[in-house]
Coordinates of N, CA, C and O in Angstrom, one line a residue:
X196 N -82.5 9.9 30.9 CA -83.3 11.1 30.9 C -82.7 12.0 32.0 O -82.3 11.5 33.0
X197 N -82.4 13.5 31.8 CA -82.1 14.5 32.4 C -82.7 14.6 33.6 O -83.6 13.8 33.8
X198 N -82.4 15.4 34.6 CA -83.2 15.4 36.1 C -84.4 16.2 35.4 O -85.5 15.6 35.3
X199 N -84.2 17.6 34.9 CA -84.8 18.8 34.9 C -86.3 17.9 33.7 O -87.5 18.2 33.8
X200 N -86.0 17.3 33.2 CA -86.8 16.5 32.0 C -87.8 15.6 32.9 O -89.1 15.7 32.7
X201 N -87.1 14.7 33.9 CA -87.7 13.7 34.6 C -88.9 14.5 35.6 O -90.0 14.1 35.8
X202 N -88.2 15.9 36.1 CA -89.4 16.9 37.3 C -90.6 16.7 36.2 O -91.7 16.2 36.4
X203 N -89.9 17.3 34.8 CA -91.0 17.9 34.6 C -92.2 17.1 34.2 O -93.3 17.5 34.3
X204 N -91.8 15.5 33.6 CA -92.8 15.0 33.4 C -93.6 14.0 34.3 O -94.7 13.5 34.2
X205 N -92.3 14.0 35.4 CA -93.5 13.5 37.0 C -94.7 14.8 37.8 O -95.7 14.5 38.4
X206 N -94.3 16.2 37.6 CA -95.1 17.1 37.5 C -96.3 17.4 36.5 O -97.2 18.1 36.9
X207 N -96.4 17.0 35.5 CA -97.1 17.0 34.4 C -97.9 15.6 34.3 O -98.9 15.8 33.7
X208 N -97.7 14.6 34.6 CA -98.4 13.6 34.9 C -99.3 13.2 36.2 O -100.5 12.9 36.3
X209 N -98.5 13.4 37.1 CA -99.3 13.6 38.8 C -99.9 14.2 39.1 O -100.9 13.9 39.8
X210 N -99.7 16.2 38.6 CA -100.3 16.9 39.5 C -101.7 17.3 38.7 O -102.1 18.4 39.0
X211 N -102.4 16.5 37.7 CA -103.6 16.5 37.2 C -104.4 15.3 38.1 O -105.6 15.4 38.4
X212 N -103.6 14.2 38.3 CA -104.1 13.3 38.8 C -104.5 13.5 40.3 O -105.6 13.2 40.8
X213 N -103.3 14.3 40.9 CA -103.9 14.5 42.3 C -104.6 15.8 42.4 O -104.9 16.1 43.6
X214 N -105.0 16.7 41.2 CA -105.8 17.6 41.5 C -107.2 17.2 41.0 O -108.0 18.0 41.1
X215 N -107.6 15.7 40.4 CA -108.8 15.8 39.9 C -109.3 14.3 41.2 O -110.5 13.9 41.3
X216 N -108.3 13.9 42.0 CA -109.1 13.0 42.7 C -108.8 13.4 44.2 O -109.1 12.7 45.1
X217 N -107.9 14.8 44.3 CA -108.7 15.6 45.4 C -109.6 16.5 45.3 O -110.3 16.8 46.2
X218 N -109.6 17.0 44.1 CA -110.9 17.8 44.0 C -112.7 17.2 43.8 O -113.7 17.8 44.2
X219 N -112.5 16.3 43.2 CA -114.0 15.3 43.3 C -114.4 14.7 44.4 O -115.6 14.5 44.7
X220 N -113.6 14.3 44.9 CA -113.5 12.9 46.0 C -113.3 13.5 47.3 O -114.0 13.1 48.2
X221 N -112.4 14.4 47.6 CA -112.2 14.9 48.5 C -112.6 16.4 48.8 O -112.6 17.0 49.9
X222 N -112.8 16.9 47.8 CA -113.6 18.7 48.2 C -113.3 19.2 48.6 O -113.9 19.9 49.5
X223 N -111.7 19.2 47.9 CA -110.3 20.0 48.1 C -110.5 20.9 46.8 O -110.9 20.4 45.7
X224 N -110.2 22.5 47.0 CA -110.3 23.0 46.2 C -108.9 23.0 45.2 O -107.8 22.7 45.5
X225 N -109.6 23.5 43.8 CA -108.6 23.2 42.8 C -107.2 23.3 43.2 O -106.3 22.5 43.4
X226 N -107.3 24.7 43.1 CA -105.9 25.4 43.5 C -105.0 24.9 44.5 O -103.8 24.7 44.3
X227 N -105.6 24.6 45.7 CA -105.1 23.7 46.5 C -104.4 22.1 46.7 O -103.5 21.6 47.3
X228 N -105.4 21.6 45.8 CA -105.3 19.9 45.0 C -103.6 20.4 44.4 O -102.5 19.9 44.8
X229 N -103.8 21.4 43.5 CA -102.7 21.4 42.8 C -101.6 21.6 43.1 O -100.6 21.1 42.4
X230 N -101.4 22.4 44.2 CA -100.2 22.7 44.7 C -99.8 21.8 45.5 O -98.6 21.5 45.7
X231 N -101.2 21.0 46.1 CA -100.4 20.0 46.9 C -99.7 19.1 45.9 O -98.5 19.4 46.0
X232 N -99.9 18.2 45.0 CA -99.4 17.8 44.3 C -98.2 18.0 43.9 O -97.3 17.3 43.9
X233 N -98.2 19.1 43.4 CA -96.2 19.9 43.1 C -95.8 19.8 44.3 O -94.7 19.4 44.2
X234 N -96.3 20.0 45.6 CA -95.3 20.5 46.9 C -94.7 18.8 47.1 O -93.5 18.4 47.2
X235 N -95.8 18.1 47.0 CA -95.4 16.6 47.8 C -94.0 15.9 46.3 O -93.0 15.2 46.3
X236 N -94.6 16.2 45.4 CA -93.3 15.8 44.4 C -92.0 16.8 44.4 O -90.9 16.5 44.0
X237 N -92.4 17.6 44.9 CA -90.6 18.9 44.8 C -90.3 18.4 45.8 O -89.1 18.7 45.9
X238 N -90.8 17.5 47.0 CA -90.0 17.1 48.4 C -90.0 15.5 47.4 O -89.7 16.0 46.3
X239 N -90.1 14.7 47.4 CA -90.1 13.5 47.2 C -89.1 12.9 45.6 O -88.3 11.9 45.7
X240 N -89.2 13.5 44.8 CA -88.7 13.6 43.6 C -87.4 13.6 43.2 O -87.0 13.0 42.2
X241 N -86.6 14.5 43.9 CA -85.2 14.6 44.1 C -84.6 13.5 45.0 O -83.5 13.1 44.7
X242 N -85.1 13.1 45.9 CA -84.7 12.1 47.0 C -85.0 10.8 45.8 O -84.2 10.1 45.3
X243 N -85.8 10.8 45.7 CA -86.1 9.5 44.9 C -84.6 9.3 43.9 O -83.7 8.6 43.8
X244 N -85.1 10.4 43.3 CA -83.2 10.4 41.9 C -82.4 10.1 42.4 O -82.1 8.9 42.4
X245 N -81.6 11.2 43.2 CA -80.5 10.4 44.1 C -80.9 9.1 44.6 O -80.0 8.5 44.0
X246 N -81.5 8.3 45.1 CA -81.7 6.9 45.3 C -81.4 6.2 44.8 O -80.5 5.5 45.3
X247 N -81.9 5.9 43.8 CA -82.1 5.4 42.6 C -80.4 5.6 41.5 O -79.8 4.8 40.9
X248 N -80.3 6.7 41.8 CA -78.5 6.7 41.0 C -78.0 5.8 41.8 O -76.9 5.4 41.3
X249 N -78.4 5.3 43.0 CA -77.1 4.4 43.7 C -77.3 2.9 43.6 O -76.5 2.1 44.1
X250 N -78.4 2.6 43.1 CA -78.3 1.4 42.6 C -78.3 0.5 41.1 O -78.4 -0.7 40.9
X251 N -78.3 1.8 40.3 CA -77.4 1.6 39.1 C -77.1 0.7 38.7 O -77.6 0.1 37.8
X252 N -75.7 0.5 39.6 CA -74.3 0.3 39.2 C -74.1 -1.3 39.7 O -73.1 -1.9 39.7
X253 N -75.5 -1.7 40.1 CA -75.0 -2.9 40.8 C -75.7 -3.8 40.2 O -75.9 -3.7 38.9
X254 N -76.2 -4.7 40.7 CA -77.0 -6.0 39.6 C -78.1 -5.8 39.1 O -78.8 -5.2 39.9
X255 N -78.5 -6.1 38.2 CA -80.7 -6.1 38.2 C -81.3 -6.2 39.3 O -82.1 -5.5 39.9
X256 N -80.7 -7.4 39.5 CA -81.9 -7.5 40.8 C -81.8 -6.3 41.9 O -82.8 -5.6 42.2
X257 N -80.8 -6.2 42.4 CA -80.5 -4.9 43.3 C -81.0 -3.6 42.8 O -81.3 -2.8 43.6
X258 N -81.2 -3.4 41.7 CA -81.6 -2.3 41.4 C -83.1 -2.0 41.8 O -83.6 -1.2 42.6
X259 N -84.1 -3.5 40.5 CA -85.7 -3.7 41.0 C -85.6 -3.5 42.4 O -86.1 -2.4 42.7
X260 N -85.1 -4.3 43.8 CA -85.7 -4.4 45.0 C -85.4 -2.8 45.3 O -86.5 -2.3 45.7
X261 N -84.4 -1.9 45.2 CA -84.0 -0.2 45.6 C -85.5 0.4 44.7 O -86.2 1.3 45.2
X262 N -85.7 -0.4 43.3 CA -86.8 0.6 42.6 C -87.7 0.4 43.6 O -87.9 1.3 44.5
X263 N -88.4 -1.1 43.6 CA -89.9 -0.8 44.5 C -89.9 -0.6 45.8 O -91.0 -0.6 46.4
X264 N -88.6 -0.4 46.6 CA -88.7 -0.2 47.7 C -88.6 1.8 48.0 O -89.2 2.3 49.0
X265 N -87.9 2.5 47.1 CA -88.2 3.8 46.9 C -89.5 4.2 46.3 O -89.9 5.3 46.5
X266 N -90.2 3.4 45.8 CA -91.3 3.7 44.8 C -92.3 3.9 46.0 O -93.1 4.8 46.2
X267 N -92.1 2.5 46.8 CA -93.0 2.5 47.8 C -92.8 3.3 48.8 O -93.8 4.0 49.2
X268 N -91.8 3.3 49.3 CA -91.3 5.0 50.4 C -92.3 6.1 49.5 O -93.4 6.6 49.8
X269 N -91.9 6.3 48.8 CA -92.9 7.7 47.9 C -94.1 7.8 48.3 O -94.6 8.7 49.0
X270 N -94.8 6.6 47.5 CA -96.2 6.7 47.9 C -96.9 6.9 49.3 O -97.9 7.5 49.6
X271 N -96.0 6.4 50.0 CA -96.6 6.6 51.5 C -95.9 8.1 51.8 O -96.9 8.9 51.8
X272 N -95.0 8.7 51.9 CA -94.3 9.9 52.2 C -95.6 10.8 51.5 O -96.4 11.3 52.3
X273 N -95.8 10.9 50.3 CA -96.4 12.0 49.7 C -97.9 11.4 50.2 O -98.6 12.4 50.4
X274 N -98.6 10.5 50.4 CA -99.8 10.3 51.1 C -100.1 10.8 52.4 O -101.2 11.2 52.8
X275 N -98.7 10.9 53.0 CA -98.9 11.5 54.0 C -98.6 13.0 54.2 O -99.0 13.8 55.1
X276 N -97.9 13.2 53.4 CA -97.7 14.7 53.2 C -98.9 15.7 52.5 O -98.9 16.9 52.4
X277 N -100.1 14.6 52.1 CA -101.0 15.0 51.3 C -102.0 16.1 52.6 O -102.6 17.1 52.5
X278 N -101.5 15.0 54.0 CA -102.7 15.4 54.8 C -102.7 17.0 55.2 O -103.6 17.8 54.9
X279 N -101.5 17.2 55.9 CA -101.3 18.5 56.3 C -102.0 19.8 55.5 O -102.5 20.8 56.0
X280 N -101.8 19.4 54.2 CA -102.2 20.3 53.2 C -103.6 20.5 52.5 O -104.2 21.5 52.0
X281 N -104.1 18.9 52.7 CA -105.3 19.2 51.9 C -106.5 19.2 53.2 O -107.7 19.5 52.9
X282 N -106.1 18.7 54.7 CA -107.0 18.7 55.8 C -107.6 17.4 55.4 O -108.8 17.2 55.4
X283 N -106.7 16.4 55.0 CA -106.9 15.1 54.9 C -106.5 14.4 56.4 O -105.7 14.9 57.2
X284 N -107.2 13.3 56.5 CA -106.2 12.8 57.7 C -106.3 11.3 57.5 O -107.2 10.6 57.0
X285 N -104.7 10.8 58.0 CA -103.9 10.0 57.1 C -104.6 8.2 57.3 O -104.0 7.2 57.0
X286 N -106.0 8.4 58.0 CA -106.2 7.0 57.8 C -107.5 6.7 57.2 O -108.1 5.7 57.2
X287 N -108.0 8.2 56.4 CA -108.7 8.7 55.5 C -107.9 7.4 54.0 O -106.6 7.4 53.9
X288 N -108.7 6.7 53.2 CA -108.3 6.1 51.9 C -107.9 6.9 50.9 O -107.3 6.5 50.0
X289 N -108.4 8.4 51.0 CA -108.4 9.4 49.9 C -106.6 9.4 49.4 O -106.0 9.0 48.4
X290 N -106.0 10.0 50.7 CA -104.7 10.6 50.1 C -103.7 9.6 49.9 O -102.6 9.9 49.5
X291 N -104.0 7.7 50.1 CA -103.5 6.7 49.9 C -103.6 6.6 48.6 O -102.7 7.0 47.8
X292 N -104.6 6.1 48.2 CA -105.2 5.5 46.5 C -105.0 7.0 45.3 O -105.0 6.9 44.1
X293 N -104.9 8.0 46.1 CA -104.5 9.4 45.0 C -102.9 8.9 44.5 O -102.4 8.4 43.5
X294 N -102.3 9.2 45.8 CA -100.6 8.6 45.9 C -100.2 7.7 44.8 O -99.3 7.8 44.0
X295 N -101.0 6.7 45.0 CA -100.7 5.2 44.3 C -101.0 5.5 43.2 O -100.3 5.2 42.3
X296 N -102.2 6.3 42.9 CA -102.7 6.2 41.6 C -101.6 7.1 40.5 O -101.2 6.6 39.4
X297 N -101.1 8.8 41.0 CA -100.5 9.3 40.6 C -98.8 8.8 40.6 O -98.0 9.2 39.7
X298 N -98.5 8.1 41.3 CA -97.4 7.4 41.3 C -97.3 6.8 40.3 O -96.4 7.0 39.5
X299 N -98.4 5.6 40.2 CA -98.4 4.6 38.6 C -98.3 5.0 37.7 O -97.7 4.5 36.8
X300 N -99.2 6.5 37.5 CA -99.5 7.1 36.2 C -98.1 7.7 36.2 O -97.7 6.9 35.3
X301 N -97.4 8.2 36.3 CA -95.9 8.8 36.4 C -95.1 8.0 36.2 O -94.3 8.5 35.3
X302 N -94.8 6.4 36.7 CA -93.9 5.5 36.5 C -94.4 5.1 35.0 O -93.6 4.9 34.1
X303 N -95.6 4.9 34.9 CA -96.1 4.4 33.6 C -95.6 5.3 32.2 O -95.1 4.8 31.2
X304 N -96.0 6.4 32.4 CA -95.2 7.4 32.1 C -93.8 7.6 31.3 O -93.7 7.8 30.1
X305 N -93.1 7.6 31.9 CA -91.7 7.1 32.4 C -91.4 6.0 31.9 O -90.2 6.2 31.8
X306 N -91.6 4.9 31.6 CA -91.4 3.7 31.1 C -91.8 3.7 29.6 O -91.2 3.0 28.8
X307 N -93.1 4.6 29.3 CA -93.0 4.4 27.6 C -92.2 5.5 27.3 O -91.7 5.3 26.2
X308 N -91.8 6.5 27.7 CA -91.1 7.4 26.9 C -89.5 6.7 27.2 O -88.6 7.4 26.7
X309 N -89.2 5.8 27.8 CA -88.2 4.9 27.4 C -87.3 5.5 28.5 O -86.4 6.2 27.9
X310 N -87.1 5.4 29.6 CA -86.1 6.1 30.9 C -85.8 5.1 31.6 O -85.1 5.2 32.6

C-alpha cells in the first residue's frame, strides 16, 4: 500500500473513533475530538512508516517484535499527545483506552484490506 493511501485510511478510521470517545466520555467538543485525532496521527504516522520500512528486509520474527514495539510507541505517544489538546491529563484512562481503541480499529483495518 502507498504512504498517501495508508494516511488516508489511518485518518479515516481513527479520527471517528477518537472523536466519538472524546466527545461522549470526555466532553470534548466535536471539532476539537477531531482535530485532535488528525494532529496526533500527522505526528505519529509517518514515524511509524519509516519504522516499519526498516524492518522489512529482515526475518519475520524481527519484523513482528519492530511491529508491536512501534505499534505500542504509538499508542502511548498519541495518548499522550491527546492531553495537551483535549485538557486531558495523562493519568486520566480516557486518552489511553481512545489510543488503543483507535489504533486497533486502524491496524484492523489495514489487515483486511490486505497491507
Amino acid at each position: 500500500m502507498r504512504y498517501p493511501v495508508a494516511l488516508a485510511l489511518t485518518l479515516l478510521t481513527e479520527t471517528p473513533v477518537y472523536t466519538a470517545a472524546l466527545t461522549r466520555i470526555g466532553r470534548v467538543r466535536p471539532a476539537r475530538a477531531a482535530a485532535a485525532g488528525v494532529l496526533v496521527n500527522l505526528v505519529t504516522h509517518p514515524l511509524l512508516w519509516w519504522t516499519l520500512r526498516h524492518w522489512t528486509d529482515g526475518p519475520a520474527a524481527a519484523y513482528w517484535t519492530g511491529f508491536a514495539l512501534s505499534e505500542t510507541s504509538v499508542v502511548v505517544v498519541e495518548a499522550l499527545l491527546l492531553c495537551p489538546i483535549t485538557g486531558l491529563r495523562p493519568r486520566d484512562p480516557l486518552p489511553w483506552i481512545a489510543s488503543l481503541t483507535a489504533n486497533a480499529a486502524s491496524l484492523l483495518a489495514g489487515l483486511l484490506l490486505g497491507t
